mmCIF file of C-alpha atoms and ligand atoms in Angstrom:
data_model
loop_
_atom_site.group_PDB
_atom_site.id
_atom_site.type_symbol
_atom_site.label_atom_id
_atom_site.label_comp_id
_atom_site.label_asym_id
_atom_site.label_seq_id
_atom_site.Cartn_x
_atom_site.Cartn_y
_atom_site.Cartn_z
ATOM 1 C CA UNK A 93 7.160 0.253 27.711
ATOM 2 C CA UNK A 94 9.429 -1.317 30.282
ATOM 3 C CA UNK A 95 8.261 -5.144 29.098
ATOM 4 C CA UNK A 96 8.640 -5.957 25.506
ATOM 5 C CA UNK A 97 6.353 -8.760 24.479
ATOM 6 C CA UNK A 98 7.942 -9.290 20.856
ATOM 7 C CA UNK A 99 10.915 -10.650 20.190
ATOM 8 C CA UNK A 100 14.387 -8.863 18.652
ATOM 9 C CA UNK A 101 13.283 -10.562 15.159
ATOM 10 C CA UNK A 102 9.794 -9.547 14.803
ATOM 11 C CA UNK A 103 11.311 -6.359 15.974
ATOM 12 C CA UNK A 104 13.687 -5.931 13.404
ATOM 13 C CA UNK A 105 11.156 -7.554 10.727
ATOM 14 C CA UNK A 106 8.371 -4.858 12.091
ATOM 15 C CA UNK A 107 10.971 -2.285 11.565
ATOM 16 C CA UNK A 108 11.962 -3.517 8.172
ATOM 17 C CA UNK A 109 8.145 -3.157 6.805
ATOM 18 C CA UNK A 110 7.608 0.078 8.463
ATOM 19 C CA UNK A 111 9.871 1.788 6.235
ATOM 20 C CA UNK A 112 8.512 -0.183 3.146
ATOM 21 C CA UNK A 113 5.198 1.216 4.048
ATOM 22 C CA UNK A 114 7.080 4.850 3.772
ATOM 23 C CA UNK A 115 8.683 3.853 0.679
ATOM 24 C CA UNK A 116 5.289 2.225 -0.556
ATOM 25 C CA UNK A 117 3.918 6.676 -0.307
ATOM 26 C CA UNK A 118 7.240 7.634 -1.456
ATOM 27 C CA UNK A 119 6.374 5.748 -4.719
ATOM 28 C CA UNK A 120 2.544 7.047 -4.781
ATOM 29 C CA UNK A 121 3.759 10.465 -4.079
ATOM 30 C CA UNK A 122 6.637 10.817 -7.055
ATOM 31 C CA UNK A 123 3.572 8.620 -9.473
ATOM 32 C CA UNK A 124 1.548 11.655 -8.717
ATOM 33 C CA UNK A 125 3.790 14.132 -8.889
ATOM 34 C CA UNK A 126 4.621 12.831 -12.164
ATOM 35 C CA UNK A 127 0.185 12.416 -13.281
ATOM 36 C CA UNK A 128 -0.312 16.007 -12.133
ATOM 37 C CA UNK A 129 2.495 17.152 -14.233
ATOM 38 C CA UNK A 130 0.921 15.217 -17.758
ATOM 39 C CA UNK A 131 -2.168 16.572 -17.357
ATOM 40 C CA UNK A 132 -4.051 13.770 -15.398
ATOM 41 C CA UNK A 133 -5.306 15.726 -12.131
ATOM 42 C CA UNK A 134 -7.650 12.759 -11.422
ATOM 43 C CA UNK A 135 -5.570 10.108 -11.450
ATOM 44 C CA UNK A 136 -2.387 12.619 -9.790
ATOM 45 C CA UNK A 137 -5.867 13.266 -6.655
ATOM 46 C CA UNK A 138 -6.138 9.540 -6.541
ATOM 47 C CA UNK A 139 -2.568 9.078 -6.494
ATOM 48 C CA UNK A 140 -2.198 11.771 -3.370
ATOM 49 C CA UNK A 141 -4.701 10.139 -1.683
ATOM 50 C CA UNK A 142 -3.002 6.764 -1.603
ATOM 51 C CA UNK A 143 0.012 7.930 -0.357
ATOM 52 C CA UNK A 144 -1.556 8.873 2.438
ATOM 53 C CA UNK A 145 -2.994 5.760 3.261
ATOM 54 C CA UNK A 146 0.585 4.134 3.035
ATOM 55 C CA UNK A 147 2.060 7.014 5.254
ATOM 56 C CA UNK A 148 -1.079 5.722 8.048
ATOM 57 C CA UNK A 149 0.267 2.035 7.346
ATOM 58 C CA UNK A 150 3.482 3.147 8.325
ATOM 59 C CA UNK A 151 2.362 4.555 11.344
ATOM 60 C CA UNK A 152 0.210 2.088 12.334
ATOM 61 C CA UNK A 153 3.418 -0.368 12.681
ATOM 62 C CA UNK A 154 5.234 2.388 14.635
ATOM 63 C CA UNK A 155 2.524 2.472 16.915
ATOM 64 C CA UNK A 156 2.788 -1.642 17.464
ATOM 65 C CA UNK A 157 6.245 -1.801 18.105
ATOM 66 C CA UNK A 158 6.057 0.879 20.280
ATOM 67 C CA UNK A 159 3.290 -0.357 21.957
ATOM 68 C CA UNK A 160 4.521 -3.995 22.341
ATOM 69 C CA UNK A 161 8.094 -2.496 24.020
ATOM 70 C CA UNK A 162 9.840 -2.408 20.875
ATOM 71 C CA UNK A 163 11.938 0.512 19.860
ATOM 72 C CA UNK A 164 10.531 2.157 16.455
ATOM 73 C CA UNK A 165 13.612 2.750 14.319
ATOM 74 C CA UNK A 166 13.100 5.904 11.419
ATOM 75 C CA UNK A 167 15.444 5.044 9.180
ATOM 76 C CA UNK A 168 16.069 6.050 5.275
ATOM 77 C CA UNK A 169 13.666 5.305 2.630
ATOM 78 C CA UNK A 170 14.670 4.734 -0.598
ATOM 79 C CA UNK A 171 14.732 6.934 -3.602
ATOM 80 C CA UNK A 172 10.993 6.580 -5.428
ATOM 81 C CA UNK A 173 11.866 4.518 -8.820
ATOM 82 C CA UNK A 174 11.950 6.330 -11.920
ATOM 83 C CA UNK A 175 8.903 7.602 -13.726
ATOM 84 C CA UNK A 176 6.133 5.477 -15.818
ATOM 85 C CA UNK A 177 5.838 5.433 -19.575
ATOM 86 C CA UNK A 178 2.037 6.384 -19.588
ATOM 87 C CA UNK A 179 -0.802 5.748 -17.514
ATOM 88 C CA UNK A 180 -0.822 2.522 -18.206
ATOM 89 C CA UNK A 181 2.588 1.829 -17.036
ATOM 90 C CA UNK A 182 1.949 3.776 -13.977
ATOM 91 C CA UNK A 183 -0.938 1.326 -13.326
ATOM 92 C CA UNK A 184 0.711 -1.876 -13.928
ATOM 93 C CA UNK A 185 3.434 -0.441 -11.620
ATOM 94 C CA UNK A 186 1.366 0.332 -9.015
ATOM 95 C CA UNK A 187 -0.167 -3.033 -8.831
ATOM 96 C CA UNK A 188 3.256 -5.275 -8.478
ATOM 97 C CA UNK A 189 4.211 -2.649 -5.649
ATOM 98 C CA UNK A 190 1.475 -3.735 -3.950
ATOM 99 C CA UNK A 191 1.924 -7.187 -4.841
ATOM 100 C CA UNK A 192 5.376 -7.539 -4.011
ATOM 101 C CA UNK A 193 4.064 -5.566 -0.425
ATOM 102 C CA UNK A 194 2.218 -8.373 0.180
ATOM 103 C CA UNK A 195 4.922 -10.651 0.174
ATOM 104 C CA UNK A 196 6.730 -8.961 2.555
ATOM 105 C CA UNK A 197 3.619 -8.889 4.886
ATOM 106 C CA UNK A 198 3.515 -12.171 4.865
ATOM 107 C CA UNK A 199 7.019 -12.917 6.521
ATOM 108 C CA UNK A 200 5.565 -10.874 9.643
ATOM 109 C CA UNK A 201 2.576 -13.356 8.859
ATOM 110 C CA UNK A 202 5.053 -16.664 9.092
ATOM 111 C CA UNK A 203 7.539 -15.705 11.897
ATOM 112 C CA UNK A 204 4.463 -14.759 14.087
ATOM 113 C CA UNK A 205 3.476 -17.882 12.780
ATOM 114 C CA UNK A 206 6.611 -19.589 13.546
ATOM 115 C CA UNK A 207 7.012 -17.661 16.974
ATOM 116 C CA UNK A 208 3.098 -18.511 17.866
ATOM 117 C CA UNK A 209 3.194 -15.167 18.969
ATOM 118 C CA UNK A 210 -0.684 -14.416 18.057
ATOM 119 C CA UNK A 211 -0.610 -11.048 19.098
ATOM 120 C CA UNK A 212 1.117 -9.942 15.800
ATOM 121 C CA UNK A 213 -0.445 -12.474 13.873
ATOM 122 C CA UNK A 214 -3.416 -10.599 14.505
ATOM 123 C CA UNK A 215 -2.482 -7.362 14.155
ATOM 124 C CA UNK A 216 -0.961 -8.715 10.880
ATOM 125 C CA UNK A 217 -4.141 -9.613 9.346
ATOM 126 C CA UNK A 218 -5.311 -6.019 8.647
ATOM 127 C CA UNK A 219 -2.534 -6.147 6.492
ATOM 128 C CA UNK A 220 -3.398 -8.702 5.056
ATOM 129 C CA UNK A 221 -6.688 -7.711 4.298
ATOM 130 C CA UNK A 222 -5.677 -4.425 3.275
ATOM 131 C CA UNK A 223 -3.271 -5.609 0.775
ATOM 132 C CA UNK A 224 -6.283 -7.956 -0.684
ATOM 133 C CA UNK A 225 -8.454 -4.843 -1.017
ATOM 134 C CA UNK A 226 -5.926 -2.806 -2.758
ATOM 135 C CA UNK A 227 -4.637 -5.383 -5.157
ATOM 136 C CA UNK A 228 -8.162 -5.458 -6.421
ATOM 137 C CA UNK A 229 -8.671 -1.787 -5.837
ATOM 138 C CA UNK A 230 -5.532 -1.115 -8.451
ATOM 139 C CA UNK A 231 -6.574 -4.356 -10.731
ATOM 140 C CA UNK A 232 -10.165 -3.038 -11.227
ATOM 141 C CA UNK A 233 -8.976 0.590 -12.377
ATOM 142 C CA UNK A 234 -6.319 -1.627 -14.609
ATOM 143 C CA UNK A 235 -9.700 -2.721 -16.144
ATOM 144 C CA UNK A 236 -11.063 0.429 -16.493
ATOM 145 C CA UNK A 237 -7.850 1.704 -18.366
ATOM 146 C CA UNK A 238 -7.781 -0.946 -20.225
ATOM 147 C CA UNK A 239 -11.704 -0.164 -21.700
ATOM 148 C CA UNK A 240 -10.862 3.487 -21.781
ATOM 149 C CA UNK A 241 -7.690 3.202 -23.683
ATOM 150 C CA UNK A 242 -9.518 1.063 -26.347
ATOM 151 C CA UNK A 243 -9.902 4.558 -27.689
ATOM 152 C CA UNK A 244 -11.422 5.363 -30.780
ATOM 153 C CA UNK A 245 -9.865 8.495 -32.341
ATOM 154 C CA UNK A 246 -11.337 11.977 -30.835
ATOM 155 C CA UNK A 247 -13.042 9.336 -28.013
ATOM 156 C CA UNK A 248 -13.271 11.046 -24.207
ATOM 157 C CA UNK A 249 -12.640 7.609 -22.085
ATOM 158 C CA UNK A 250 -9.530 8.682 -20.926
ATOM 159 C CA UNK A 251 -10.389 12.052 -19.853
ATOM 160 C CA UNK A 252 -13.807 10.732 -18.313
ATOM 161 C CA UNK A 253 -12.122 8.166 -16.648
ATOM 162 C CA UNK A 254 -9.518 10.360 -15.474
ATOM 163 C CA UNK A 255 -11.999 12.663 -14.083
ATOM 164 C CA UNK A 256 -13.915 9.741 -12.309
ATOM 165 C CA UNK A 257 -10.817 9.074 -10.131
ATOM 166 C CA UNK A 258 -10.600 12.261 -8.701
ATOM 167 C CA UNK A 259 -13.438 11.077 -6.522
ATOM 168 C CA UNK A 260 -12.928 7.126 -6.582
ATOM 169 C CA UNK A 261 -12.570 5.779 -3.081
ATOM 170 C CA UNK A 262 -9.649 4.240 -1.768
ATOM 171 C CA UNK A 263 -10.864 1.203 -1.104
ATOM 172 C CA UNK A 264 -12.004 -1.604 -3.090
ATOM 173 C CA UNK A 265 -16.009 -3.450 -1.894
ATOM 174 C CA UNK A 266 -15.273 -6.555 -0.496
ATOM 175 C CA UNK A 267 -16.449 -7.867 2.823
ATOM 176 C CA UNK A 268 -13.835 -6.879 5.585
ATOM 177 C CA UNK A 269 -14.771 -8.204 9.135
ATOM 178 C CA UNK A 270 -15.538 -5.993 12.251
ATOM 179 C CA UNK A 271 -12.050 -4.927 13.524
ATOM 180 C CA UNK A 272 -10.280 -5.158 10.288
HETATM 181 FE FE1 OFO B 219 0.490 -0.359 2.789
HETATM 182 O O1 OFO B 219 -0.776 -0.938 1.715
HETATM 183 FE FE2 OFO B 219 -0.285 -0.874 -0.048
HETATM 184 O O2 OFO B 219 1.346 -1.249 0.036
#
Protein backbone atom coordinates (compact mmCIF):
# COMPACT_ATOMS: atom_id res chain seq x y z
CA UNK A 1 0.00 0.00 0.00
CA UNK A 2 1.58 3.25 -1.07
CA UNK A 3 -0.17 5.26 2.14
CA UNK A 4 0.48 3.87 5.52
CA UNK A 5 -2.17 4.91 7.97
CA UNK A 6 -0.29 3.57 11.22
CA UNK A 7 2.41 4.92 12.63
CA UNK A 8 6.33 3.44 12.86
CA UNK A 9 5.35 2.45 16.65
CA UNK A 10 2.21 0.65 16.26
CA UNK A 11 4.17 -0.79 13.44
CA UNK A 12 6.88 -2.08 15.29
CA UNK A 13 4.43 -2.97 18.36
CA UNK A 14 2.09 -4.91 15.59
CA UNK A 15 5.19 -6.61 14.53
CA UNK A 16 6.33 -7.42 18.00
CA UNK A 17 2.85 -9.39 18.80
CA UNK A 18 2.77 -11.05 15.52
CA UNK A 19 5.58 -13.16 16.33
CA UNK A 20 4.25 -13.75 19.96
CA UNK A 21 1.19 -15.08 18.33
CA UNK A 22 3.78 -17.63 16.41
CA UNK A 23 5.52 -18.29 19.52
CA UNK A 24 2.05 -18.54 21.41
CA UNK A 25 1.57 -22.17 18.52
CA UNK A 26 5.13 -22.81 18.93
CA UNK A 27 4.31 -23.47 22.66
CA UNK A 28 0.86 -25.40 21.85
CA UNK A 29 2.63 -27.36 19.26
CA UNK A 30 5.86 -28.71 21.50
CA UNK A 31 2.74 -29.13 24.68
CA UNK A 32 1.28 -31.52 22.22
CA UNK A 33 3.98 -33.02 20.92
CA UNK A 34 4.93 -33.73 24.34
CA UNK A 35 0.67 -35.10 25.39
CA UNK A 36 0.76 -37.33 22.31
CA UNK A 37 3.98 -38.80 23.36
CA UNK A 38 2.49 -39.73 27.31
CA UNK A 39 -0.29 -41.26 26.11
CA UNK A 40 -2.92 -38.38 26.18
CA UNK A 41 -4.15 -38.27 22.37
CA UNK A 42 -7.11 -36.10 23.53
CA UNK A 43 -5.61 -33.57 25.18
CA UNK A 44 -2.22 -33.81 22.42
CA UNK A 45 -5.86 -33.28 19.45
CA UNK A 46 -6.88 -30.38 21.58
CA UNK A 47 -3.50 -29.17 21.90
CA UNK A 48 -2.99 -29.34 17.79
CA UNK A 49 -5.96 -27.67 17.36
CA UNK A 50 -4.98 -24.61 19.36
CA UNK A 51 -1.98 -24.08 17.72
CA UNK A 52 -3.66 -23.54 14.89
CA UNK A 53 -5.77 -20.97 16.06
CA UNK A 54 -2.59 -19.01 17.29
CA UNK A 55 -0.86 -19.60 13.82
CA UNK A 56 -4.51 -17.69 12.29
CA UNK A 57 -3.84 -14.93 15.09
CA UNK A 58 -0.62 -14.47 13.71
CA UNK A 59 -1.80 -14.05 10.43
CA UNK A 60 -4.50 -12.06 11.07
CA UNK A 61 -1.91 -9.20 12.33
CA UNK A 62 0.16 -9.77 9.15
CA UNK A 63 -2.74 -9.13 7.22
CA UNK A 64 -3.37 -5.56 9.25
CA UNK A 65 -0.11 -4.25 8.90
CA UNK A 66 -0.03 -5.10 5.55
CA UNK A 67 -3.18 -3.80 4.89
CA UNK A 68 -2.75 -0.47 6.79
CA UNK A 69 0.82 0.19 4.62
CA UNK A 70 2.92 -1.32 7.12
CA UNK A 71 5.66 -3.69 6.23
CA UNK A 72 5.04 -7.30 7.94
CA UNK A 73 8.42 -8.29 9.36
CA UNK A 74 8.90 -12.56 9.78
CA UNK A 75 11.29 -12.66 12.14
CA UNK A 76 12.57 -15.59 14.68
CA UNK A 77 10.41 -17.12 17.19
CA UNK A 78 11.67 -18.33 20.14
CA UNK A 79 12.54 -21.79 21.23
CA UNK A 80 9.06 -23.45 22.82
CA UNK A 81 9.92 -23.64 26.79
CA UNK A 82 10.74 -26.84 28.19
CA UNK A 83 8.25 -29.60 28.81
CA UNK A 84 5.39 -29.82 31.70
CA UNK A 85 5.56 -32.06 34.73
CA UNK A 86 2.05 -33.69 34.09
CA UNK A 87 -1.09 -32.64 32.75
CA UNK A 88 -1.66 -30.54 35.24
CA UNK A 89 1.37 -28.53 34.78
CA UNK A 90 0.76 -28.39 31.16
CA UNK A 91 -2.61 -26.78 32.04
CA UNK A 92 -1.57 -24.27 34.48
CA UNK A 93 1.08 -23.39 31.83
CA UNK A 94 -1.10 -22.95 29.23
CA UNK A 95 -3.28 -20.58 31.07
CA UNK A 96 -0.44 -17.84 32.20
CA UNK A 97 0.66 -18.00 28.38
CA UNK A 98 -2.42 -16.80 27.62
CA UNK A 99 -2.56 -14.53 30.41
CA UNK A 100 0.62 -12.97 30.03
CA UNK A 101 -0.70 -12.71 25.95
CA UNK A 102 -3.13 -10.60 27.10
CA UNK A 103 -0.95 -8.21 28.53
CA UNK A 104 0.85 -7.70 25.65
CA UNK A 105 -2.45 -7.12 23.67
CA UNK A 106 -3.20 -4.61 25.65
CA UNK A 107 -0.14 -2.24 24.85
CA UNK A 108 -1.53 -2.33 21.10
CA UNK A 109 -4.84 -1.56 23.15
CA UNK A 110 -3.11 1.72 24.99
CA UNK A 111 -0.85 3.20 22.23
CA UNK A 112 -3.92 3.03 19.84
CA UNK A 113 -5.34 4.46 22.74
CA UNK A 114 -2.73 6.96 23.21
CA UNK A 115 -2.38 7.57 19.32
CA UNK A 116 -6.46 7.84 19.03
CA UNK A 117 -5.84 5.92 16.15
CA UNK A 118 -9.35 3.90 16.35
CA UNK A 119 -8.74 1.91 13.50
CA UNK A 120 -6.43 -0.48 15.52
CA UNK A 121 -8.22 -0.01 18.54
CA UNK A 122 -10.81 -1.78 16.85
CA UNK A 123 -9.22 -4.28 15.21
CA UNK A 124 -7.60 -4.80 18.68
CA UNK A 125 -10.69 -5.74 20.38
CA UNK A 126 -11.03 -9.21 18.76
CA UNK A 127 -8.09 -9.73 20.62
CA UNK A 128 -9.25 -8.79 23.28
CA UNK A 129 -12.17 -10.77 23.22
CA UNK A 130 -10.40 -13.69 22.10
CA UNK A 131 -7.99 -13.67 24.86
CA UNK A 132 -11.21 -13.41 27.37
CA UNK A 133 -12.66 -16.52 25.72
CA UNK A 134 -9.58 -18.54 25.95
CA UNK A 135 -8.55 -17.64 29.44
CA UNK A 136 -11.83 -19.15 30.43
CA UNK A 137 -11.67 -21.77 27.75
CA UNK A 138 -8.16 -23.10 29.50
CA UNK A 139 -9.54 -22.16 33.25
CA UNK A 140 -12.71 -24.31 32.78
CA UNK A 141 -10.69 -27.52 31.55
CA UNK A 142 -8.27 -26.49 34.72
CA UNK A 143 -11.59 -27.33 36.54
CA UNK A 144 -12.25 -30.30 34.90
CA UNK A 145 -8.64 -31.64 35.71
CA UNK A 146 -8.87 -30.66 38.78
CA UNK A 147 -12.35 -33.04 39.41
CA UNK A 148 -10.79 -35.72 37.31
CA UNK A 149 -7.53 -35.88 39.07
CA UNK A 150 -9.41 -36.21 42.44
CA UNK A 151 -8.92 -39.80 41.42
CA UNK A 152 -9.86 -42.59 43.38
CA UNK A 153 -7.53 -45.57 42.78
CA UNK A 154 -8.46 -47.73 39.46
CA UNK A 155 -10.99 -44.42 38.75
CA UNK A 156 -11.34 -43.57 34.67
CA UNK A 157 -11.67 -39.51 35.05
CA UNK A 158 -8.57 -38.94 33.54
CA UNK A 159 -8.87 -41.13 30.65
CA UNK A 160 -12.65 -40.00 30.13
CA UNK A 161 -11.72 -36.64 30.37
CA UNK A 162 -8.90 -37.04 28.17
CA UNK A 163 -11.03 -38.59 25.63
CA UNK A 164 -13.69 -35.73 25.92
CA UNK A 165 -11.08 -33.22 24.64
CA UNK A 166 -10.41 -34.80 21.59
CA UNK A 167 -13.67 -33.26 20.49
CA UNK A 168 -13.95 -30.11 22.92
CA UNK A 169 -14.30 -26.93 20.93
CA UNK A 170 -11.93 -24.29 20.86
CA UNK A 171 -13.79 -21.83 22.12
CA UNK A 172 -15.21 -21.08 25.37
CA UNK A 173 -19.62 -19.87 25.44
CA UNK A 174 -19.69 -16.47 26.19
CA UNK A 175 -21.51 -13.78 24.30
CA UNK A 176 -19.11 -12.32 21.55
CA UNK A 177 -20.72 -9.43 19.48
CA UNK A 178 -21.41 -9.50 15.64
CA UNK A 179 -17.96 -8.77 14.06
CA UNK A 180 -15.89 -10.07 16.83
FE1 LIG B 1 -3.54 -15.69 20.18
O1 LIG B 1 -4.76 -16.17 21.36
FE2 LIG B 1 -4.05 -17.14 22.74
O2 LIG B 1 -2.55 -16.42 22.93
Amino acid sequence: METKRISDKMEKLLNTQMTREAYQAQVYLSYASWAEVNSFAGISTFLYGHMNEEREHMFKILKYINDRGGNAKIEAIDAAPANPKDIGDCLKKILQHEMDNSKEIDKIVNLAHEEKDWATFNFAQWFVQEQIEEETLINSIIDKYNLASNAIKGNTNLYEMDRDLANASQEAEIPREEGF
